CSV table of C-alpha atoms and ligand atoms in Angstrom, one decimal:
chain,number,residue,atom,x,y,z
A,10,MET,CA,120.0,147.1,-87.1
A,11,GLN,CA,123.2,145.4,-86.2
A,12,THR,CA,125.4,146.4,-83.2
A,13,GLN,CA,128.0,148.0,-85.3
A,14,THR,CA,125.5,150.2,-87.1
A,15,TYR,CA,124.0,151.4,-83.8
A,16,ARG,CA,127.5,152.1,-82.5
A,17,GLN,CA,128.4,154.1,-85.5
A,18,LEU,CA,125.3,156.2,-85.4
A,19,ASP,CA,125.7,156.7,-81.6
A,20,ARG,CA,129.3,157.8,-82.1
A,21,ASP,CA,128.3,160.2,-84.8
A,22,HIS,CA,125.2,161.8,-83.3
A,23,HIS,CA,124.7,161.2,-79.6
A,24,LEU,CA,126.3,163.0,-76.7
A,25,HIS,CA,125.8,160.8,-73.6
A,26,PRO,CA,125.2,162.2,-70.1
A,27,PHE,CA,128.2,162.1,-67.7
A,28,THR,CA,130.5,160.7,-70.4
A,29,ASP,CA,134.0,161.4,-71.8
A,30,PHE,CA,132.7,161.7,-75.4
A,31,LYS,CA,136.1,161.0,-77.0
A,32,ALA,CA,136.8,157.9,-74.9
A,33,LEU,CA,133.4,156.5,-75.6
A,34,ALA,CA,133.7,157.1,-79.3
A,35,GLU,CA,136.9,155.0,-79.2
A,36,GLU,CA,135.4,152.2,-77.1
A,37,GLY,CA,131.9,152.1,-78.5
A,38,SER,CA,128.6,151.9,-76.5
A,39,ARG,CA,126.8,148.9,-75.1
A,40,ILE,CA,123.4,148.8,-76.8
A,41,VAL,CA,120.8,147.7,-74.4
A,42,THR,CA,117.8,146.3,-76.3
A,43,HIS,CA,115.3,144.8,-73.9
A,44,ALA,CA,114.8,143.7,-70.3
A,45,GLU,CA,112.7,141.7,-68.0
A,46,GLY,CA,112.6,141.3,-64.2
A,47,ILE,CA,116.0,142.3,-62.9
A,48,TYR,CA,117.9,141.5,-66.1
A,49,ILE,CA,118.8,143.7,-69.1
A,50,HIS,CA,119.9,142.3,-72.5
A,51,ASP,CA,122.3,143.8,-75.0
A,52,SER,CA,122.5,143.7,-78.7
A,53,GLU,CA,125.2,141.1,-78.6
A,54,GLY,CA,123.1,138.6,-76.7
A,55,HIS,CA,124.4,139.1,-73.2
A,56,ARG,CA,121.9,138.9,-70.3
A,57,ILE,CA,123.1,141.1,-67.4
A,58,LEU,CA,121.8,141.2,-63.8
A,59,ASP,CA,121.0,144.9,-63.3
A,60,ALA,CA,122.1,145.5,-59.7
A,61,MET,CA,121.7,149.2,-60.2
A,62,ALA,CA,117.9,149.1,-61.1
A,63,GLY,CA,118.8,151.3,-64.2
A,64,LEU,CA,119.9,154.4,-62.5
A,65,TRP,CA,118.5,153.7,-59.0
A,66,CYS,CA,115.0,153.8,-60.3
A,67,VAL,CA,113.5,150.6,-61.8
A,68,ASN,CA,112.2,149.5,-58.4
A,69,LEU,CA,109.5,147.2,-59.6
A,70,GLY,CA,111.8,145.6,-62.2
A,71,TYR,CA,111.4,145.6,-66.0
A,72,GLY,CA,108.5,144.4,-68.0
A,73,ARG,CA,105.6,145.2,-65.7
A,74,GLU,CA,102.5,145.1,-68.0
A,75,GLU,CA,100.4,147.0,-65.5
A,76,LEU,CA,102.6,150.0,-65.8
A,77,VAL,CA,102.5,149.8,-69.6
A,78,GLU,CA,98.7,149.5,-69.5
A,79,ALA,CA,98.5,152.5,-67.2
A,80,ALA,CA,100.5,154.6,-69.5
A,81,THR,CA,98.7,153.5,-72.6
A,82,ALA,CA,95.2,154.0,-71.2
A,83,GLN,CA,96.2,157.5,-70.0
A,84,LEU,CA,97.8,158.4,-73.4
A,85,ARG,CA,94.5,157.5,-75.1
A,86,GLU,CA,92.3,159.3,-72.6
A,87,LEU,CA,94.4,162.5,-72.2
A,88,PRO,CA,98.0,162.4,-73.4
A,89,TYR,CA,98.8,165.9,-72.2
A,90,TYR,CA,97.4,168.8,-70.3
A,91,ASN,CA,99.1,171.2,-68.0
A,92,ASN,CA,98.5,172.2,-64.4
A,93,PHE,CA,98.9,175.9,-65.0
A,94,PHE,CA,96.1,178.5,-65.3
A,95,LYS,CA,93.7,176.9,-62.7
A,96,SER,CA,93.6,173.6,-64.6
A,97,THR,CA,94.4,170.1,-63.6
A,98,HIS,CA,93.5,166.5,-64.5
A,99,PRO,CA,92.6,163.3,-62.6
A,100,PRO,CA,96.0,161.5,-62.6
A,101,ALA,CA,97.8,164.5,-61.1
A,102,VAL,CA,95.1,165.0,-58.4
A,103,LYS,CA,95.0,161.3,-57.6
A,104,LEU,CA,98.8,161.0,-57.4
A,105,ALA,CA,99.0,164.1,-55.1
A,106,GLU,CA,96.5,162.5,-52.8
A,107,ALA,CA,98.2,159.1,-52.8
A,108,LEU,CA,101.6,160.7,-52.0
A,109,SER,CA,100.1,162.7,-49.1
A,110,ARG,CA,98.7,159.4,-47.7
A,111,LEU,CA,102.1,157.7,-47.9
A,112,ALA,CA,104.2,160.6,-46.7
A,113,PRO,CA,104.7,161.4,-43.0
A,114,PRO,CA,101.5,162.9,-41.5
A,115,HIS,CA,102.7,166.5,-41.6
A,116,MET,CA,103.4,166.4,-45.4
A,117,ASN,CA,100.1,166.8,-47.3
A,118,ARG,CA,101.1,168.6,-50.5
A,119,VAL,CA,103.2,168.0,-53.6
A,120,PHE,CA,104.6,170.2,-56.3
A,121,PHE,CA,105.3,168.1,-59.4
A,122,THR,CA,108.4,168.3,-61.6
A,123,GLY,CA,109.8,166.2,-64.4
A,124,SER,CA,113.0,165.0,-62.6
A,125,GLY,CA,115.0,164.9,-59.4
A,126,SER,CA,117.1,167.9,-60.6
A,127,GLU,CA,114.0,170.0,-61.2
A,128,ALA,CA,112.7,168.9,-57.8
A,129,ASN,CA,115.9,170.4,-56.2
A,130,ASP,CA,115.6,173.5,-58.2
A,131,THR,CA,112.1,173.8,-56.8
A,132,VAL,CA,113.5,173.2,-53.3
A,133,LEU,CA,115.9,176.1,-53.6
A,134,ARG,CA,113.2,178.4,-54.9
A,135,MET,CA,110.7,177.3,-52.2
A,136,VAL,CA,113.0,177.6,-49.1
A,137,ARG,CA,114.1,181.2,-50.1
A,138,ARG,CA,110.5,182.1,-50.9
A,139,TYR,CA,109.3,180.7,-47.6
A,140,TRP,CA,111.6,182.8,-45.5
A,141,ALA,CA,111.0,186.0,-47.6
A,142,LEU,CA,107.2,185.5,-46.9
A,143,GLU,CA,108.0,184.9,-43.2
A,144,GLY,CA,109.6,188.4,-43.2
A,145,LYS,CA,113.1,187.0,-43.0
A,146,PRO,CA,114.5,187.7,-46.4
A,147,ASP,CA,118.1,187.3,-45.2
A,148,LYS,CA,117.6,183.7,-44.6
A,149,GLN,CA,119.0,182.5,-47.9
A,150,TRP,CA,122.0,180.3,-47.3
A,151,VAL,CA,121.5,176.6,-47.8
A,152,ILE,CA,123.9,174.2,-46.2
A,153,ALA,CA,124.5,171.0,-48.1
A,154,ARG,CA,127.3,168.4,-47.9
A,155,GLU,CA,130.5,167.8,-49.7
A,156,ASN,CA,130.3,165.0,-52.3
A,157,ALA,CA,126.5,165.1,-52.3
A,158,TYR,CA,124.6,164.7,-55.5
A,159,HIS,CA,121.4,166.7,-55.9
A,160,GLY,CA,121.1,166.8,-59.7
A,161,SER,CA,122.7,168.4,-62.7
A,162,THR,CA,120.8,171.5,-63.4
A,163,VAL,CA,122.7,174.7,-62.2
A,164,ALA,CA,120.8,174.6,-58.9
A,165,GLY,CA,121.2,170.9,-58.6
A,166,LEU,CA,125.0,171.0,-59.1
A,167,SER,CA,125.3,174.0,-56.8
A,168,LEU,CA,123.5,172.2,-54.0
A,169,GLY,CA,125.5,169.1,-54.7
A,170,GLY,CA,129.0,168.9,-53.5
A,171,MET,CA,130.7,167.1,-56.3
A,172,ALA,CA,134.1,168.8,-56.9
A,173,PRO,CA,134.5,167.8,-60.6
A,174,MET,CA,131.0,169.2,-61.4
A,175,HIS,CA,131.7,172.5,-59.6
A,176,ALA,CA,135.0,172.7,-61.5
A,177,GLN,CA,133.1,172.6,-64.8
A,178,GLY,CA,129.9,174.4,-63.7
A,179,GLY,CA,131.2,177.9,-63.8
A,180,PRO,CA,130.0,180.2,-61.0
A,181,THR,CA,127.5,178.3,-59.0
A,182,VAL,CA,124.3,179.6,-57.4
A,183,PRO,CA,125.4,182.0,-54.5
A,184,LYS,CA,124.8,181.3,-50.9
A,185,ILE,CA,125.2,177.6,-50.8
A,186,ALA,CA,127.7,176.2,-48.3
A,187,HIS,CA,129.0,172.6,-47.9
A,188,VAL,CA,130.0,170.7,-44.8
A,189,ARG,CA,131.7,167.4,-44.4
A,190,GLN,CA,129.9,164.2,-45.3
A,191,PRO,CA,129.5,161.3,-42.8
A,192,TYR,CA,131.7,159.0,-44.8
A,193,TRP,CA,133.4,157.0,-42.1
A,194,PHE,CA,135.4,154.6,-44.3
A,195,GLY,CA,136.7,157.4,-46.5
A,196,GLU,CA,137.3,160.2,-44.1
A,197,GLY,CA,136.9,159.0,-40.5
A,198,ARG,CA,138.8,155.8,-39.9
A,199,ASP,CA,141.2,157.4,-37.4
A,200,THR,CA,138.3,157.6,-35.0
A,201,SER,CA,135.3,155.4,-34.1
A,202,PRO,CA,132.2,155.6,-36.4
A,203,ASP,CA,130.1,157.1,-33.6
A,204,ALA,CA,132.6,159.8,-32.7
A,205,PHE,CA,133.0,160.6,-36.4
A,206,GLY,CA,129.2,160.9,-36.9
A,207,ARG,CA,129.1,163.4,-34.0
A,208,GLU,CA,132.0,165.3,-35.5
A,209,CYS,CA,130.1,165.7,-38.8
A,210,ALA,CA,127.0,166.9,-37.0
A,211,ALA,CA,129.2,169.4,-35.1
A,212,ALA,CA,130.6,170.6,-38.4
A,213,LEU,CA,127.0,171.5,-39.4
A,214,GLU,CA,126.5,173.4,-36.2
A,215,ALA,CA,129.8,175.3,-36.7
A,216,LYS,CA,128.7,176.3,-40.2
A,217,ILE,CA,125.3,177.5,-39.0
A,218,GLN,CA,127.1,179.7,-36.4
A,219,GLU,CA,129.6,180.9,-38.9
A,220,LEU,CA,126.9,182.0,-41.3
A,221,GLY,CA,124.6,183.2,-38.6
A,222,GLU,CA,121.3,181.5,-38.0
A,223,GLU,CA,119.5,184.6,-39.2
A,224,ASN,CA,121.1,184.0,-42.7
A,225,VAL,CA,120.5,180.2,-43.0
A,226,ALA,CA,117.4,179.0,-44.8
A,227,ALA,CA,117.9,175.2,-44.8
A,228,PHE,CA,120.0,172.1,-44.5
A,229,ILE,CA,119.7,169.6,-47.4
A,230,ALA,CA,120.9,166.0,-47.2
A,231,GLU,CA,120.1,162.4,-48.4
A,232,PRO,CA,119.4,159.9,-45.6
A,233,VAL,CA,122.0,157.6,-47.3
A,234,GLN,CA,124.2,159.3,-49.9
A,235,GLY,CA,123.6,157.4,-53.1
A,236,ALA,CA,125.7,158.7,-55.9
A,237,GLY,CA,128.4,159.8,-53.4
A,238,GLY,CA,129.1,156.1,-52.9
A,239,ALA,CA,126.2,154.5,-51.0
A,240,ILE,CA,127.4,156.2,-47.8
A,241,ILE,CA,125.4,154.9,-44.8
A,242,PRO,CA,126.1,157.3,-42.0
A,243,PRO,CA,127.3,156.1,-38.6
A,244,GLN,CA,124.5,155.4,-36.2
A,245,SER,CA,125.2,158.6,-34.2
A,246,TYR,CA,125.0,160.9,-37.2
A,247,TRP,CA,121.3,161.6,-37.7
A,248,PRO,CA,120.4,161.7,-34.0
A,249,ALA,CA,123.2,164.3,-33.6
A,250,VAL,CA,122.1,166.3,-36.6
A,251,LYS,CA,118.5,166.3,-35.2
A,252,GLU,CA,119.8,167.7,-32.0
A,253,VAL,CA,121.7,170.4,-33.8
A,254,LEU,CA,118.6,171.3,-36.0
A,255,ALA,CA,116.4,171.5,-32.9
A,256,ARG,CA,118.6,174.4,-31.6
A,257,TYR,CA,118.1,176.5,-34.7
A,258,ASP,CA,115.1,177.7,-36.8
A,259,ILE,CA,116.2,176.4,-40.2
A,260,LEU,CA,114.3,174.1,-42.6
A,261,LEU,CA,115.3,170.5,-43.1
A,262,VAL,CA,115.2,169.2,-46.7
A,263,VAL,CA,115.7,165.4,-47.1
A,264,ASP,CA,116.5,164.4,-50.6
A,265,GLU,CA,114.5,161.2,-51.1
A,266,VAL,CA,115.2,160.8,-54.8
A,267,ILE,CA,117.0,157.5,-54.2
A,268,CYS,CA,116.0,156.6,-50.6
A,269,GLY,CA,112.3,157.2,-51.2
A,270,PHE,CA,109.8,154.5,-52.1
A,271,GLY,CA,111.2,151.5,-50.3
A,272,ARG,CA,114.9,151.5,-50.9
A,273,LEU,CA,115.7,151.6,-47.2
A,274,GLY,CA,112.8,149.4,-46.2
A,275,GLU,CA,110.4,152.2,-45.4
A,276,TRP,CA,108.4,154.4,-47.7
A,277,PHE,CA,110.9,157.2,-47.1
A,278,GLY,CA,114.4,157.2,-45.8
A,279,SER,CA,113.3,160.0,-43.4
A,280,VAL,CA,111.0,157.4,-41.7
A,281,HIS,CA,113.9,155.0,-41.3
A,282,TYR,CA,115.9,157.7,-39.5
A,283,GLY,CA,113.0,159.3,-37.7
A,284,LEU,CA,113.5,162.7,-39.4
A,285,GLU,CA,110.8,165.3,-39.8
A,286,PRO,CA,111.6,167.1,-43.1
A,287,ASP,CA,110.0,170.3,-44.2
A,288,LEU,CA,110.6,169.3,-47.8
A,289,MET,CA,111.3,166.1,-49.6
A,290,PRO,CA,112.4,166.0,-53.2
A,291,ILE,CA,111.3,162.8,-54.9
A,292,ALA,CA,111.7,161.1,-58.4
A,293,LYS,CA,113.1,157.8,-59.7
A,294,GLY,CA,111.3,155.1,-57.8
A,295,LEU,CA,108.1,157.2,-57.8
A,296,SER,CA,107.4,155.7,-61.3
A,297,SER,CA,110.0,152.9,-61.2
A,298,GLY,CA,111.6,154.9,-63.9
A,299,TYR,CA,109.0,153.9,-66.5
A,300,LEU,CA,108.2,157.5,-67.3
A,301,PRO,CA,110.0,160.6,-66.0
A,302,ILE,CA,108.4,162.3,-63.0
A,303,GLY,CA,109.6,164.0,-59.8
A,304,GLY,CA,108.3,166.4,-57.2
A,305,VAL,CA,108.7,168.0,-53.9
A,306,LEU,CA,106.6,166.9,-50.9
A,307,VAL,CA,105.9,169.9,-48.9
A,308,GLY,CA,105.3,169.9,-45.1
A,309,ASP,CA,102.4,171.9,-43.6
A,310,ARG,CA,104.6,174.6,-42.2
A,311,VAL,CA,106.0,175.7,-45.6
A,312,ALA,CA,102.8,174.9,-47.5
A,313,GLU,CA,100.7,177.1,-45.2
A,314,THR,CA,102.9,180.1,-45.6
A,315,LEU,CA,103.2,179.7,-49.4
A,316,ILE,CA,99.4,179.4,-49.6
A,317,GLU,CA,98.3,182.0,-47.1
A,318,ARG,CA,100.8,184.7,-47.7
A,319,GLY,CA,102.4,183.8,-51.0
A,320,GLY,CA,100.4,185.2,-53.9
A,321,GLU,CA,101.6,183.7,-57.2
A,322,PHE,CA,104.6,181.4,-57.0
A,323,PHE,CA,106.4,182.1,-60.3
A,324,HIS,CA,107.7,178.6,-60.9
A,325,GLY,CA,106.7,175.4,-62.7
A,326,PHE,CA,107.4,173.2,-65.7
A,327,THR,CA,105.5,172.2,-68.8
A,328,TYR,CA,105.6,168.6,-67.6
A,329,SER,CA,104.8,169.3,-64.0
A,330,GLY,CA,102.4,166.4,-63.2
A,331,HIS,CA,102.3,165.1,-66.8
A,332,PRO,CA,99.1,162.9,-67.0
A,333,ALA,CA,100.8,159.8,-68.4
A,334,CYS,CA,103.7,160.0,-66.0
A,335,ALA,CA,101.3,160.6,-63.1
A,336,ALA,CA,99.1,157.7,-64.1
A,337,VAL,CA,102.2,155.4,-64.2
A,338,ALA,CA,103.4,156.7,-60.8
A,339,LEU,CA,100.0,156.1,-59.3
A,340,LYS,CA,99.9,152.5,-60.6
A,341,ASN,CA,103.4,152.0,-59.4
A,342,LEU,CA,102.5,153.0,-55.9
A,343,GLU,CA,99.3,150.8,-56.0
A,344,LEU,CA,101.4,147.8,-57.1
A,345,MET,CA,104.0,148.5,-54.4
A,346,GLN,CA,101.2,148.5,-51.7
A,347,ALA,CA,99.4,145.5,-53.1
A,348,GLU,CA,102.6,143.4,-53.2
A,349,GLY,CA,103.9,144.6,-49.9
A,350,ILE,CA,107.2,145.7,-51.5
A,351,VAL,CA,108.4,148.0,-48.8
A,352,GLU,CA,107.7,145.5,-46.0
A,353,ARG,CA,109.5,142.8,-48.1
A,354,VAL,CA,112.6,145.0,-48.3
A,355,ARG,CA,112.5,145.7,-44.6
A,356,ASP,CA,111.7,142.2,-43.3
A,357,ASP,CA,112.9,139.8,-45.9
A,358,VAL,CA,115.2,140.7,-48.8
A,359,GLY,CA,116.9,143.6,-47.1
A,360,PRO,CA,118.1,141.5,-44.1
A,361,TYR,CA,119.0,138.7,-46.5
A,362,LEU,CA,121.1,140.9,-48.6
A,363,ALA,CA,122.8,142.3,-45.5
A,364,GLU,CA,123.8,138.8,-44.5
A,365,ARG,CA,125.0,137.7,-47.9
A,366,TRP,CA,126.7,141.0,-48.7
A,367,ALA,CA,128.6,141.2,-45.4
A,368,ALA,CA,130.1,137.8,-46.2
A,369,LEU,CA,132.0,139.6,-49.1
A,370,ALA,CA,134.1,141.3,-46.4
A,371,ASP,CA,136.3,138.2,-46.2
A,372,HIS,CA,137.5,138.9,-49.8
A,373,PRO,CA,141.1,140.2,-49.7
A,374,LEU,CA,140.1,143.2,-51.9
A,375,VAL,CA,137.2,144.3,-49.7
A,376,GLY,CA,137.9,146.8,-46.8
A,377,GLU,CA,134.3,147.2,-45.9
A,378,ALA,CA,131.0,145.7,-47.0
A,379,ARG,CA,128.0,147.7,-45.9
A,380,SER,CA,124.3,147.7,-46.8
A,381,LEU,CA,120.9,149.0,-45.6
A,382,GLY,CA,117.7,147.8,-47.1
A,383,LEU,CA,118.5,147.3,-50.8
A,384,ILE,CA,121.5,149.7,-51.1
A,385,GLY,CA,125.0,148.5,-50.6
A,386,ALA,CA,128.7,149.2,-51.1
A,387,LEU,CA,132.1,147.5,-51.1
A,388,GLU,CA,135.2,149.5,-50.4
A,389,LEU,CA,138.1,148.1,-52.4
A,390,ILE,CA,141.5,148.1,-50.8
A,391,ASP,CA,145.0,146.9,-51.6
A,392,PRO,CA,145.3,143.6,-49.7
A,393,THR,CA,149.1,144.0,-49.3
A,394,THR,CA,148.7,147.4,-47.5
A,395,GLY,CA,145.1,147.4,-46.3
A,396,GLU,CA,144.9,150.9,-47.7
A,397,ARG,CA,143.4,152.3,-50.9
A,398,PHE,CA,145.0,151.4,-54.3
A,399,ALA,CA,147.0,154.1,-56.1
A,400,LYS,CA,144.4,156.1,-58.0
A,401,SER,CA,146.3,155.5,-61.2
A,402,LEU,CA,145.4,151.8,-61.1
A,403,GLY,CA,141.7,152.5,-61.6
A,404,ALA,CA,140.7,149.6,-59.4
A,405,GLY,CA,137.0,150.6,-59.2
A,406,THR,CA,136.6,151.2,-63.0
A,407,LEU,CA,138.4,147.9,-63.7
A,408,CYS,CA,136.1,146.0,-61.3
A,409,ARG,CA,133.0,147.7,-62.9
A,410,ASP,CA,134.1,146.6,-66.4
A,411,ILE,CA,134.8,143.1,-65.2
A,412,CYS,CA,131.4,142.9,-63.6
A,413,PHE,CA,129.7,143.8,-66.9
A,414,ASP,CA,131.8,141.0,-68.6
A,415,HIS,CA,130.6,138.6,-65.9
A,416,GLY,CA,126.9,139.6,-66.4
A,417,LEU,CA,126.5,142.0,-63.5
A,418,VAL,CA,125.8,145.8,-63.4
A,419,MET,CA,127.7,147.0,-60.3
A,420,ARG,CA,128.7,150.6,-60.4
A,421,SER,CA,132.0,152.2,-59.2
A,422,VAL,CA,132.4,155.5,-57.5
A,423,GLY,CA,136.2,155.8,-57.3
A,424,ASP,CA,137.1,152.5,-55.6
A,425,THR,CA,133.7,152.1,-54.0
A,426,MET,CA,131.5,149.5,-55.7
A,427,ILE,CA,127.8,150.1,-55.3
A,428,ILE,CA,124.6,148.3,-55.8
A,429,SER,CA,120.9,149.3,-55.6
A,430,PRO,CA,119.0,146.5,-57.2
A,431,PRO,CA,115.3,146.4,-58.1
A,432,LEU,CA,113.2,146.0,-54.9
A,433,VAL,CA,111.5,142.9,-56.5
A,434,ILE,CA,114.8,141.0,-56.4
A,435,THR,CA,114.4,137.5,-54.9
A,436,ARG,CA,116.6,135.6,-52.4
A,437,ALA,CA,117.9,133.4,-55.2
A,438,GLU,CA,118.7,136.4,-57.4
A,439,ILE,CA,120.6,137.9,-54.4
A,440,ASP,CA,122.6,134.7,-54.2
A,441,GLU,CA,123.4,135.1,-57.9
A,442,LEU,CA,124.3,138.8,-57.5
A,443,VAL,CA,126.7,138.0,-54.6
A,444,ARG,CA,128.2,135.1,-56.5
A,445,LEU,CA,128.8,137.3,-59.6
A,446,ALA,CA,130.3,140.0,-57.4
A,447,ARG,CA,132.7,137.6,-55.8
A,448,GLU,CA,133.8,136.2,-59.2
A,449,ALA,CA,134.4,139.8,-60.4
A,450,LEU,CA,136.4,140.6,-57.3
A,451,ASP,CA,138.6,137.5,-57.9
A,452,GLU,CA,139.2,138.6,-61.5
A,453,THR,CA,139.8,142.2,-60.4
A,454,ALA,CA,142.4,141.0,-57.9
A,455,ARG,CA,144.2,139.0,-60.6
A,456,ARG,CA,144.2,141.8,-63.1
A,457,LEU,CA,145.3,144.4,-60.5
A,458,ALA,CA,148.3,142.3,-59.5
A,459,ALA,CA,149.2,142.1,-63.2
A,460,ARG,CA,148.8,145.8,-63.6
A,461,GLU,CA,150.9,146.6,-60.5
A,462,GLN,CA,153.6,144.4,-61.9
A,463,ALA,CA,153.5,145.9,-65.3
A,464,ASP,CA,153.1,149.4,-63.8
A,465,GLU,CA,150.3,150.2,-66.2
A,466,SER,CA,148.4,153.5,-65.6
A,467,PRO,CA,145.2,153.1,-67.6
A,468,PHE,CA,143.0,155.2,-65.3
A,469,ARG,CA,140.6,157.7,-66.4
A,470,GLU,CA,138.3,159.3,-63.8
A,471,GLU,CA,134.6,158.9,-64.2
A,472,SER,CA,131.8,160.4,-62.1
A,473,GLY,CA,128.1,160.6,-62.6
A,474,SER,CA,124.7,160.7,-60.9
B,525,PMP,N1,118.9,163.8,-56.0
B,525,PMP,C1,119.5,162.6,-55.9
B,525,PMP,C2,119.8,162.2,-54.5
B,525,PMP,C3,119.9,161.8,-56.9
B,525,PMP,O1,120.5,160.7,-56.8
B,525,PMP,C4,119.6,162.3,-58.2
B,525,PMP,C5,119.9,161.5,-59.5
B,525,PMP,N2,120.8,160.5,-59.4
B,525,PMP,C6,119.0,163.6,-58.4
B,525,PMP,C7,118.7,164.3,-57.3
B,525,PMP,C8,118.7,164.1,-59.7
B,525,PMP,O2,117.7,163.4,-60.4
B,525,PMP,P1,117.5,163.5,-62.0
B,525,PMP,O3,118.6,162.8,-62.6
B,525,PMP,O4,116.2,162.8,-62.2
B,525,PMP,O5,117.5,164.9,-62.3
């Protein structure tokens, strides 16, 4: 079918996630038809470097036959069976064992889900259940962070701290509080990064004291906030948070949906920052996005209580540990190990990206260029003032659209441009990514200057996971 036909059918029948339906109907969708390596292709013949790895997930890149084979073989053997009613199947068992081997030593069990959102629903159920079984049923509050993204189910959005989502979500799940995020460029520039990191940790401690330790179940956070804007916390943040947590008996939940599976150059972001989580929600890179699968890695402390004292845990999903998804995830992990993907990110392409990306800081539009492993961000600023552009100019969205036109997927979160490319990206492809980003920045600067002169206000806010 031709592009126009697809666009028409899409407009008539398809409600897209995180989308202004009316605006998209006016503009029409981009139809992505096929992909290989780190490139996607659209129906109009454009080849586009996908610096977002789909939605932070296609870590091994597109077109990996081994993953296709793993799915096909499993679909032939056993396309579906559940893990309820004392049953299981080889792919779920093997994946559970493989994950326990890769996870920190004190994490030896996994509860499977179909997505990251379901993983965080599971987290909420588990932490409250844990404390009830420990004889402390009042410990129900979960502390999360402003501007965090933990999914789009009701529990996910409640744990998340995205104001536009809360505004639409109706009453959120009770007993979830939010503290400030360690976003130095956005919120802390009047002080040093280290002092700001410590302030954010102090805000967590103040919240624990306000709620009362006896009422707090857990703190949940991503090692590096992804959808919030690739927010790499100041060096002082995690050590200071660890000090706070050591003073109180509350569980630590580290959301590894983006940072897990090599993104920060370790198997888990927790390892990079030396954290010892009680629970780790995972998804995305677990299967390189080839099939949907998520889960919660459960530390021994929580697992033992759930097992020894729990009785039945009334929770689970039809597709918890789906055989084909589990088989693809298992193969994905095998390939990552065989190809040394995590070490490559840590020792080779991660440092290389850091060097090339940092060079973009000399662009007049860039207020900060930061990266860690294979996640990065550029903060756009008005070169004439050194401050943010007026929101009405829509600088980030404009830059994002220009990137697409230049053959690059780079996402915008407000005026923060973010990347999270496939972990298989080569040095030459990083050069291309940075060149395309610079071209897009040049074009954005030209168009913004014209907009400022014409005093256009085309901005429409967009958010998303
Ligand atoms: N947690 C984090 C940190 C995420 O980035 C996301 C998705 N972007 C989720 C949870 C939710 O995952 P899913 O979209 O698979 O439900």
